[in-house]
Coordinates of C-alpha atoms in Angstrom, one line a residue:
M1 CA -42.8 16.9 21.2
A2 CA -44.7 18.8 19.4
D3 CA -49.2 18.2 19.6
P4 CA -50.8 15.6 18.0
L5 CA -52.7 17.0 15.0
R6 CA -56.2 16.4 15.8
P7 CA -58.2 16.1 12.2
D8 CA -61.4 14.9 12.7
L9 CA -60.9 11.8 9.9
C10 CA -57.7 10.2 9.0
I11 CA -57.8 8.3 5.5
I12 CA -54.4 6.1 5.1
G13 CA -54.1 5.1 1.7
A14 CA -53.9 8.0 -1.9
G15 CA -55.0 5.8 -4.1
A16 CA -58.0 6.5 -6.2
L17 CA -60.4 5.0 -3.5
G18 CA -58.9 7.2 -1.0
V19 CA -58.6 10.3 -2.6
A20 CA -62.9 9.4 -3.7
L21 CA -64.0 8.9 0.1
A22 CA -61.8 12.0 1.2
R23 CA -63.2 14.4 -1.3
H24 CA -66.5 13.0 -0.2
A25 CA -65.9 13.1 3.6
R26 CA -65.1 17.2 2.6
R27 CA -69.3 17.3 1.4
F28 CA -69.8 17.0 5.5
D29 CA -67.4 20.0 6.7
V30 CA -65.5 18.6 8.9
S31 CA -61.4 18.9 8.3
V32 CA -60.4 15.3 6.5
T33 CA -56.2 13.9 6.3
L34 CA -55.4 12.4 3.6
V35 CA -52.2 10.4 4.4
D36 CA -50.3 9.4 0.8
R37 CA -47.5 6.3 1.9
G38 CA -45.4 7.5 -0.9
R39 CA -45.9 4.4 -3.5
P40 CA -49.0 3.4 -5.6
E41 CA -51.3 1.0 -4.0
P42 CA -51.1 -2.1 -5.2
G43 CA -54.1 -3.1 -6.9
D44 CA -55.7 0.4 -7.5
Q45 CA -59.1 -1.2 -9.0
P46 CA -59.6 1.8 -11.3
E47 CA -56.1 1.6 -12.9
V48 CA -56.3 -2.7 -13.3
Y49 CA -59.4 -1.5 -14.8
R50 CA -58.2 0.9 -17.7
R51 CA -55.5 -1.8 -18.1
L52 CA -57.6 -4.8 -18.4
A53 CA -59.7 -3.0 -20.8
A54 CA -57.1 -1.7 -22.7
L55 CA -55.5 -5.1 -22.5
A56 CA -59.2 -6.0 -23.9
A57 CA -59.7 -4.0 -26.7
S58 CA -56.6 -5.6 -28.2
A59 CA -57.0 -9.1 -27.8
G60 CA -60.9 -8.6 -28.8
L61 CA -59.9 -7.0 -32.4
A62 CA -57.5 -10.1 -32.4
Q63 CA -59.7 -12.8 -31.8
A64 CA -62.4 -11.0 -34.5
M65 CA -59.5 -11.0 -37.0
R66 CA -59.7 -14.9 -36.3
E67 CA -63.5 -14.8 -36.5
G68 CA -64.2 -13.5 -40.0
E69 CA -65.6 -16.3 -41.2
T70 CA -68.2 -15.9 -38.9
L71 CA -69.1 -12.4 -40.4
G72 CA -68.5 -13.8 -44.2
L73 CA -65.0 -12.4 -44.4
A74 CA -61.8 -14.1 -44.2
S75 CA -59.7 -15.1 -41.0
I76 CA -56.8 -13.6 -40.5
Q77 CA -53.9 -14.5 -38.3
P78 CA -53.3 -11.5 -36.6
K79 CA -49.6 -10.5 -36.3
L80 CA -48.8 -9.6 -32.7
V81 CA -46.5 -7.5 -31.1
Y82 CA -46.5 -7.6 -27.3
K83 CA -44.6 -5.0 -26.6
S84 CA -47.1 -3.0 -28.9
V85 CA -49.9 -3.8 -26.7
A86 CA -48.4 -3.6 -23.3
A87 CA -47.5 0.0 -24.0
R88 CA -50.6 1.1 -25.0
A89 CA -52.4 -0.8 -22.2
I90 CA -50.0 1.5 -19.9
A91 CA -50.4 4.8 -21.6
V92 CA -54.0 4.1 -21.4
A93 CA -53.8 3.7 -17.6
E94 CA -52.0 6.3 -17.0
G95 CA -54.1 8.7 -19.1
G96 CA -57.1 8.1 -16.6
A97 CA -54.9 8.0 -13.7
V98 CA -56.2 10.1 -10.9
L99 CA -54.2 13.3 -10.8
E100 CA -55.0 14.7 -7.9
S101 CA -52.2 17.1 -7.3
V102 CA -51.3 18.5 -3.5
E103 CA -52.8 21.7 -4.3
H104 CA -56.4 20.5 -5.8
L105 CA -56.9 18.6 -2.9
R106 CA -56.0 21.4 -0.3
A107 CA -58.0 23.6 -2.8
Q108 CA -60.7 21.4 -1.9
G109 CA -60.0 21.0 2.4
V110 CA -58.1 18.3 2.2
E111 CA -54.6 18.0 4.2
V112 CA -52.3 15.6 2.1
M113 CA -49.3 14.2 4.0
R114 CA -46.7 12.3 2.8
G115 CA -44.5 9.8 4.3
E116 CA -44.4 6.1 5.6
P117 CA -47.2 6.1 8.4
R118 CA -46.8 3.9 11.2
F119 CA -49.2 3.6 14.5
T120 CA -47.9 3.8 18.1
E121 CA -50.1 3.9 20.1
G122 CA -53.6 3.4 20.7
R123 CA -54.8 5.7 17.3
T124 CA -51.6 7.7 17.5
L125 CA -50.1 8.2 14.1
A126 CA -46.5 9.1 13.1
V127 CA -46.2 10.2 10.0
G128 CA -42.7 11.5 9.2
D129 CA -42.5 14.1 11.8
A130 CA -45.4 15.1 12.2
V131 CA -47.9 13.2 15.2
L132 CA -51.6 12.9 14.8
R133 CA -54.7 11.7 17.1
P134 CA -57.7 11.6 14.5
R135 CA -61.0 11.1 15.7
S136 CA -61.8 8.7 13.4
I137 CA -59.1 6.4 10.7
I138 CA -60.3 4.8 7.5
L139 CA -58.1 2.0 6.1
A140 CA -57.9 2.6 2.1
L141 CA -55.0 0.4 1.3
G142 CA -54.5 -1.4 -2.2
G143 CA -53.9 -5.5 -1.9
E144 CA -51.5 -7.6 -2.7
P145 CA -52.6 -11.4 -4.0
M146 CA -52.5 -13.9 -1.6
T147 CA -49.6 -16.7 -1.9
P148 CA -51.3 -19.7 -1.7
S149 CA -48.8 -22.7 0.2
I150 CA -48.2 -24.4 -3.5
P151 CA -44.6 -26.2 -2.5
G152 CA -41.9 -24.7 -5.4
L153 CA -44.2 -21.7 -6.0
S154 CA -41.9 -19.0 -3.8
E155 CA -38.6 -20.5 -6.0
I156 CA -40.2 -18.5 -8.9
D157 CA -40.6 -15.2 -10.5
F158 CA -44.5 -15.5 -11.1
L159 CA -46.0 -12.2 -12.4
T160 CA -49.0 -10.7 -11.4
P161 CA -52.1 -8.8 -12.1
D162 CA -49.8 -5.4 -11.3
T163 CA -46.5 -6.7 -13.4
I164 CA -47.9 -8.8 -16.1
V165 CA -48.9 -5.9 -18.7
E166 CA -45.0 -4.8 -17.9
N167 CA -43.9 -8.2 -19.2
G168 CA -42.9 -6.7 -23.1
R169 CA -42.5 -10.2 -24.1
K170 CA -45.3 -12.8 -26.2
L171 CA -45.8 -15.8 -22.9
S172 CA -45.8 -19.1 -24.9
H173 CA -47.7 -20.9 -22.5
L174 CA -49.4 -19.0 -19.0
L175 CA -50.4 -20.6 -16.2
V176 CA -53.1 -18.5 -14.6
I177 CA -53.5 -19.0 -10.7
G178 CA -56.8 -18.1 -9.7
G179 CA -60.6 -17.8 -10.0
G180 CA -61.6 -14.5 -9.1
A181 CA -63.4 -11.9 -11.9
E182 CA -59.5 -10.5 -12.6
A183 CA -57.9 -14.2 -13.0
V184 CA -60.2 -15.1 -15.4
A185 CA -60.3 -11.7 -17.5
L186 CA -56.5 -12.0 -18.0
A187 CA -56.9 -15.4 -18.8
Q188 CA -58.8 -14.9 -21.9
I189 CA -57.1 -11.8 -23.1
H190 CA -53.6 -13.2 -23.0
R191 CA -55.3 -16.5 -24.9
R192 CA -56.2 -14.6 -27.7
L193 CA -53.3 -12.6 -27.9
G194 CA -51.8 -16.5 -29.0
C195 CA -50.7 -17.3 -25.5
A196 CA -51.6 -20.8 -24.6
V197 CA -53.4 -20.6 -21.4
T198 CA -54.2 -22.9 -18.6
L199 CA -56.4 -21.7 -15.8
V200 CA -56.4 -23.4 -12.6
P201 CA -58.8 -21.4 -9.9
Q202 CA -57.6 -23.5 -7.1
G203 CA -61.2 -23.5 -6.2
A204 CA -64.7 -22.1 -6.7
L205 CA -64.3 -20.5 -10.1
L206 CA -66.2 -17.2 -9.7
A207 CA -67.3 -17.7 -6.4
G208 CA -70.5 -15.5 -5.6
F209 CA -71.8 -15.2 -9.0
D210 CA -75.0 -16.9 -10.6
P211 CA -73.6 -20.7 -10.9
E212 CA -75.7 -20.9 -14.1
A213 CA -74.2 -18.3 -15.7
V214 CA -70.6 -19.0 -14.6
S215 CA -71.4 -22.1 -17.0
V216 CA -72.3 -20.4 -19.7
L217 CA -69.1 -18.0 -19.3
A218 CA -67.0 -21.1 -19.0
D219 CA -68.4 -22.8 -22.2
A220 CA -67.5 -19.9 -24.1
L221 CA -64.3 -19.9 -22.6
A222 CA -63.1 -23.3 -23.6
A223 CA -64.7 -22.7 -27.1
E224 CA -61.7 -20.5 -27.6
G225 CA -59.1 -22.7 -26.5
L226 CA -58.5 -21.7 -23.2
D227 CA -57.9 -25.1 -20.6
L228 CA -60.0 -24.1 -18.3
V229 CA -59.0 -26.9 -15.5
R230 CA -62.5 -26.0 -12.9
E231 CA -61.8 -29.2 -10.2
G232 CA -58.1 -29.4 -11.0
Q233 CA -55.3 -28.5 -7.6
I234 CA -51.7 -27.5 -8.2
E235 CA -49.8 -29.8 -6.2
E236 CA -46.0 -28.6 -7.0
I237 CA -44.4 -26.2 -9.2
Q238 CA -40.8 -27.2 -10.3
P239 CA -38.4 -24.7 -11.0
R240 CA -36.3 -25.8 -14.4
S241 CA -33.7 -23.5 -16.0
Q242 CA -35.9 -23.9 -19.1
G243 CA -39.5 -23.1 -18.5
I244 CA -41.5 -24.1 -15.6
G245 CA -43.1 -27.7 -14.3
V246 CA -46.3 -27.4 -12.8
R247 CA -48.1 -30.8 -11.4
L248 CA -52.1 -31.1 -11.3
S249 CA -54.1 -33.4 -10.0
T250 CA -57.3 -33.6 -11.5
Q251 CA -61.1 -34.8 -10.8
G252 CA -60.9 -38.7 -10.1
G253 CA -57.7 -38.2 -7.9
Q254 CA -55.1 -38.6 -11.5
T255 CA -52.0 -36.5 -12.1
R256 CA -51.3 -34.5 -14.9
P257 CA -48.0 -33.0 -15.7
L258 CA -47.9 -30.0 -17.6
D259 CA -45.1 -27.4 -18.8
V260 CA -45.4 -23.9 -19.2
S261 CA -42.9 -20.7 -19.5
H262 CA -44.8 -18.2 -17.1
V263 CA -47.0 -18.4 -14.0
L264 CA -49.6 -15.7 -13.9
L265 CA -50.5 -14.9 -9.7
A266 CA -54.2 -13.5 -10.0
T267 CA -55.6 -15.0 -6.7
E268 CA -57.9 -13.0 -3.7
R269 CA -56.1 -9.5 -2.6
R270 CA -54.5 -8.9 0.5
P271 CA -55.0 -6.0 2.2
D272 CA -51.0 -4.0 2.4
V273 CA -50.6 -3.7 5.8
A274 CA -46.7 -3.8 5.8
G275 CA -44.8 -1.1 8.3
L276 CA -47.9 0.1 9.5
G277 CA -48.5 -1.0 12.9
I278 CA -51.6 -2.6 13.3
E279 CA -50.9 -4.6 16.3
H280 CA -51.2 -1.1 18.1
L281 CA -54.4 -0.8 16.9
K282 CA -55.4 -4.7 18.1
L283 CA -55.5 -5.3 14.7
S284 CA -54.7 -8.5 12.3
L285 CA -55.9 -10.0 9.3
S286 CA -58.3 -12.8 9.4
A287 CA -57.7 -16.1 7.3
D288 CA -59.9 -14.6 4.3
G289 CA -57.1 -11.7 4.7
L290 CA -59.9 -9.2 6.4
L291 CA -59.6 -6.2 8.6
S292 CA -63.2 -5.8 8.9
T293 CA -65.4 -7.8 11.7
G294 CA -68.4 -6.6 10.9
P295 CA -71.3 -3.4 8.9
L296 CA -69.7 -0.6 7.6
G297 CA -66.2 -1.3 7.8
R298 CA -66.3 -2.0 11.6
T299 CA -63.1 -3.3 12.8
A300 CA -61.9 -4.8 16.7
N301 CA -61.0 -1.1 17.2
R302 CA -64.0 1.6 17.5
A303 CA -62.2 4.1 16.2
V304 CA -60.8 2.4 12.7
R305 CA -62.7 1.4 9.6
A306 CA -61.7 -0.4 6.9
V307 CA -62.7 -0.1 3.2
G308 CA -61.7 -1.5 -0.2
Y309 CA -59.7 -5.0 -0.1
A310 CA -59.2 -4.4 3.8
A311 CA -63.2 -5.3 4.0
G312 CA -63.6 -7.4 1.3
Q313 CA -64.6 -5.0 -1.5
R314 CA -63.3 -6.5 -4.7
Q315 CA -64.1 -4.5 -7.1
W316 CA -64.0 -0.8 -8.0
N317 CA -68.0 0.4 -7.3
L318 CA -68.5 -2.1 -4.5
A319 CA -65.2 -0.3 -2.6
L320 CA -66.5 3.2 -3.8
A321 CA -70.5 2.7 -2.8
H322 CA -68.9 1.3 0.4
G323 CA -66.6 3.6 1.0
R324 CA -69.1 6.4 1.2
E325 CA -71.5 4.2 3.5
V326 CA -68.4 4.3 5.6
V327 CA -67.7 7.5 5.3
E328 CA -71.0 8.9 6.2
A329 CA -71.3 5.9 9.0
V330 CA -68.7 7.8 10.9
L331 CA -69.5 11.3 10.5
T332 CA -73.3 11.4 10.8
G333 CA -73.8 8.2 12.9
R334 CA -75.6 6.8 9.9
G335 CA -75.0 5.0 6.5
R336 CA -77.0 5.1 3.2
P337 CA -78.0 1.4 2.0
S338 CA -76.5 1.1 -1.6
G339 CA -79.0 -1.7 -2.3
A340 CA -77.8 -4.3 -4.5
L341 CA -75.1 -3.3 -6.8
P342 CA -73.8 -5.0 -9.9
M343 CA -70.8 -7.0 -10.3
I344 CA -68.7 -7.9 -13.2
V345 CA -66.5 -10.2 -15.0
P346 CA -64.7 -8.2 -17.7
T347 CA -64.6 -11.0 -20.4
E348 CA -66.0 -11.7 -24.0
P349 CA -69.2 -12.0 -23.5
G350 CA -69.5 -10.5 -20.6
L351 CA -71.1 -11.3 -16.6
V352 CA -72.4 -9.1 -14.8
Q353 CA -75.0 -9.7 -11.7
I354 CA -77.1 -7.6 -9.8
G355 CA -78.7 -9.1 -6.7
H356 CA -78.6 -12.3 -5.5
A357 CA -77.7 -15.6 -7.8
E358 CA -81.4 -17.9 -8.5
P359 CA -80.5 -20.4 -5.6
L360 CA -80.2 -17.4 -3.1
A361 CA -83.5 -15.5 -4.2
R362 CA -85.6 -18.8 -4.0
R363 CA -84.5 -20.0 -0.7
G364 CA -87.2 -19.5 1.3
R365 CA -89.6 -17.6 -1.7
A366 CA -92.0 -20.2 -2.7
D367 CA -93.0 -16.7 -4.5
A368 CA -89.8 -16.2 -6.3
K369 CA -89.9 -16.7 -10.2
V370 CA -87.2 -16.6 -12.8
L371 CA -87.5 -14.7 -16.7
R372 CA -84.8 -16.5 -18.8
A373 CA -83.6 -15.6 -22.1
T374 CA -80.7 -16.7 -24.4
L375 CA -78.9 -14.5 -27.0
A376 CA -80.0 -16.1 -30.3
E377 CA -83.5 -14.3 -29.3
N378 CA -81.9 -11.0 -30.0
E379 CA -81.7 -9.7 -33.3
A380 CA -78.9 -8.1 -32.8
A381 CA -76.9 -10.2 -31.1
R382 CA -77.7 -12.6 -34.1
A383 CA -76.6 -9.4 -36.7
M384 CA -73.3 -9.5 -34.8
G385 CA -72.4 -13.1 -34.7
K386 CA -72.4 -13.2 -31.1
T387 CA -75.5 -15.5 -30.2
V388 CA -73.6 -17.4 -27.2
G389 CA -75.0 -15.9 -24.1
S390 CA -77.9 -15.5 -21.7
A391 CA -80.0 -12.8 -20.1
K392 CA -81.6 -13.7 -16.2
L393 CA -84.2 -12.0 -14.3
M394 CA -85.5 -12.4 -10.7
L395 CA -88.8 -11.3 -9.7
D396 CA -90.6 -11.2 -6.0
A397 CA -94.5 -12.1 -5.7
H398 CA -95.3 -8.5 -7.4
D399 CA -93.1 -8.5 -10.5
R400 CA -90.7 -6.3 -9.5
I401 CA -86.9 -7.3 -10.5
T402 CA -85.1 -8.4 -7.5
G403 CA -82.0 -9.7 -8.9
G404 CA -80.3 -10.4 -12.4
S405 CA -77.8 -12.1 -14.4
I406 CA -76.2 -11.6 -17.9
V407 CA -73.8 -13.3 -20.2
A408 CA -73.9 -10.7 -23.4
P409 CA -71.1 -8.7 -25.4
M410 CA -71.7 -5.2 -23.5
A411 CA -72.9 -7.0 -20.8
A412 CA -72.3 -4.1 -18.2
E413 CA -74.1 -1.4 -20.4
L414 CA -77.0 -4.3 -20.1
G415 CA -76.3 -4.8 -16.9
A416 CA -76.6 -0.8 -16.2
L417 CA -80.2 -0.8 -17.4
V418 CA -80.9 -4.3 -15.3
S419 CA -79.6 -2.2 -11.9
L420 CA -81.7 0.8 -12.7
A421 CA -85.1 -0.9 -13.1
M422 CA -83.9 -2.5 -9.9
Q423 CA -83.2 0.6 -8.1
A424 CA -86.8 2.2 -9.4
R425 CA -88.4 -0.6 -8.2
M426 CA -89.9 -1.2 -11.5
T427 CA -92.5 -3.8 -12.3
T428 CA -92.2 -6.3 -15.0
E429 CA -95.2 -4.0 -17.1
Q430 CA -93.2 -1.3 -16.7
L431 CA -90.5 -2.7 -17.9
A432 CA -92.1 -3.9 -20.7
A433 CA -93.3 -0.8 -21.6
I434 CA -90.1 1.2 -22.0
S435 CA -89.0 1.8 -26.1
L436 CA -85.8 1.0 -26.7
P437 CA -83.6 0.9 -29.9
Y438 CA -84.0 -1.6 -32.1
P439 CA -82.4 -4.1 -33.3
S440 CA -80.1 -3.5 -29.3
L441 CA -79.1 -5.8 -27.4
A442 CA -80.8 -3.7 -24.6
A443 CA -84.1 -4.8 -26.2
L444 CA -83.6 -8.3 -24.7
I445 CA -84.3 -7.2 -21.7
S446 CA -87.6 -5.7 -21.9
Q447 CA -88.4 -8.4 -24.5
M448 CA -88.4 -10.8 -21.6
A449 CA -90.4 -8.5 -19.1
E450 CA -92.7 -8.3 -22.3
N451 CA -93.0 -12.2 -22.6
H452 CA -93.9 -12.3 -18.9
P453 CA -97.5 -12.4 -18.4
A454 CA -97.6 -9.9 -15.9
G455 CA -96.2 -7.8 -18.7
Q456 CA -99.4 -8.3 -21.1
R457 CA -101.5 -7.9 -18.1
V458 CA -104.3 -5.6 -19.0
S459 CA -105.7 -2.9 -16.4
P460 CA -109.0 -3.1 -14.9
W461 CA -109.9 -0.1 -16.0
T462 CA -109.5 -1.1 -19.4
Q463 CA -110.9 -4.3 -18.9
R464 CA -114.0 -2.2 -17.8
R465 CA -113.9 -0.4 -20.8
Q466 CA -113.6 -3.1 -23.1
A467 CA -116.6 -4.4 -21.9
L468 CA -118.8 -1.2 -21.8
R469 CA -117.6 -1.1 -25.7
R470 CA -119.2 -3.9 -26.1
L471 CA -122.6 -3.4 -24.9
L472 CA -122.9 0.1 -27.1
P473 CA -124.2 -0.8 -30.2
R474 CA -122.0 -1.3 -33.4

């Protein structure tokens, strides 16, 4: 047998995250091998979000046609061809995919190996006929939705976020199982595309997000006709020759029967470790479907780090920032703290949260302050007819922004402004001084700071100057 290859770093998983981390690692002038498992990494986050964005654009236009009366126009029921909508979403996703050829990556110094990898002993890795024994290993694996133990679920052909867009037929009544950002976004999209939709989170709705913001978003979704069963649990799936029966238990122990045409399983994702042989690394998935057991992607094996779904990073910007920290920790012994990063629910209105939710920000901090505003206070929102939403900023004792949550149209762009202000350690006084276009949704953020007493503070030097001027004769 040939001597094993000994790269400094081996990254398993050639999805968008694996490619980005391989390129990042090359900046440190080390040998990097990227293992392409020969199949798309499930749940490849940028592609998922591109599909969601394309579907949401079509669904948003359809909803705008229905709501024409709010802007003084005639309301129209759109004629939807779901197959065309799905085809466009696929084309948009593929058009923006990571198109990194082997030659391109090799030109950047990344060695790409294609084949099904399998650990044989210790950290020895077999890829086809090649054998590797890298100094460090990073698992950048895709993830499949976790299948809850619901009687009858395994007996039906349920859809997943990766497969639903390939379905070219309109879904007459869609049951969405899951309470994460992906599930909520897909539920609203298909409701706007003319489907009856029932969303059952099977647990907390949008866990980790500010409960107050979640409540505002839930009310907005319900106003569009989405059937959100927040306190319910699916007790049984009943396969039928025509359609699917569902038995729900609701708050108070009551039972509610439901007839649906399709089921979408959009639960949290579990990393795809099939065939990898992680038992040879003395690794196993936790009950939450994670491989990491500590900060910076540490696992039970000192040579192996986990990123992405295997580390519980379910949003692309979080996974990329965390992955870069892990790469730097492995190669330099230190990882740069990324600070508070925005989390998003890509609905309309969208929900963005940066930093901790209010209850966490206030815990043990008597000096924590909260600023609030509603979209109805913003001229641009009123002109658009989009007044359902809110914004919140959390402040420390020095009036610096420590977190925030926003429910609004174009929430991601508003969140970018708050995120930038947090990274710059801006106070409300500095934020209030920013000159923003008028009218604009972004003005809501600066107006919140301006209305805060600290944003109106006069400096001591200005106070002395004013006092001196009063003493001078006119």
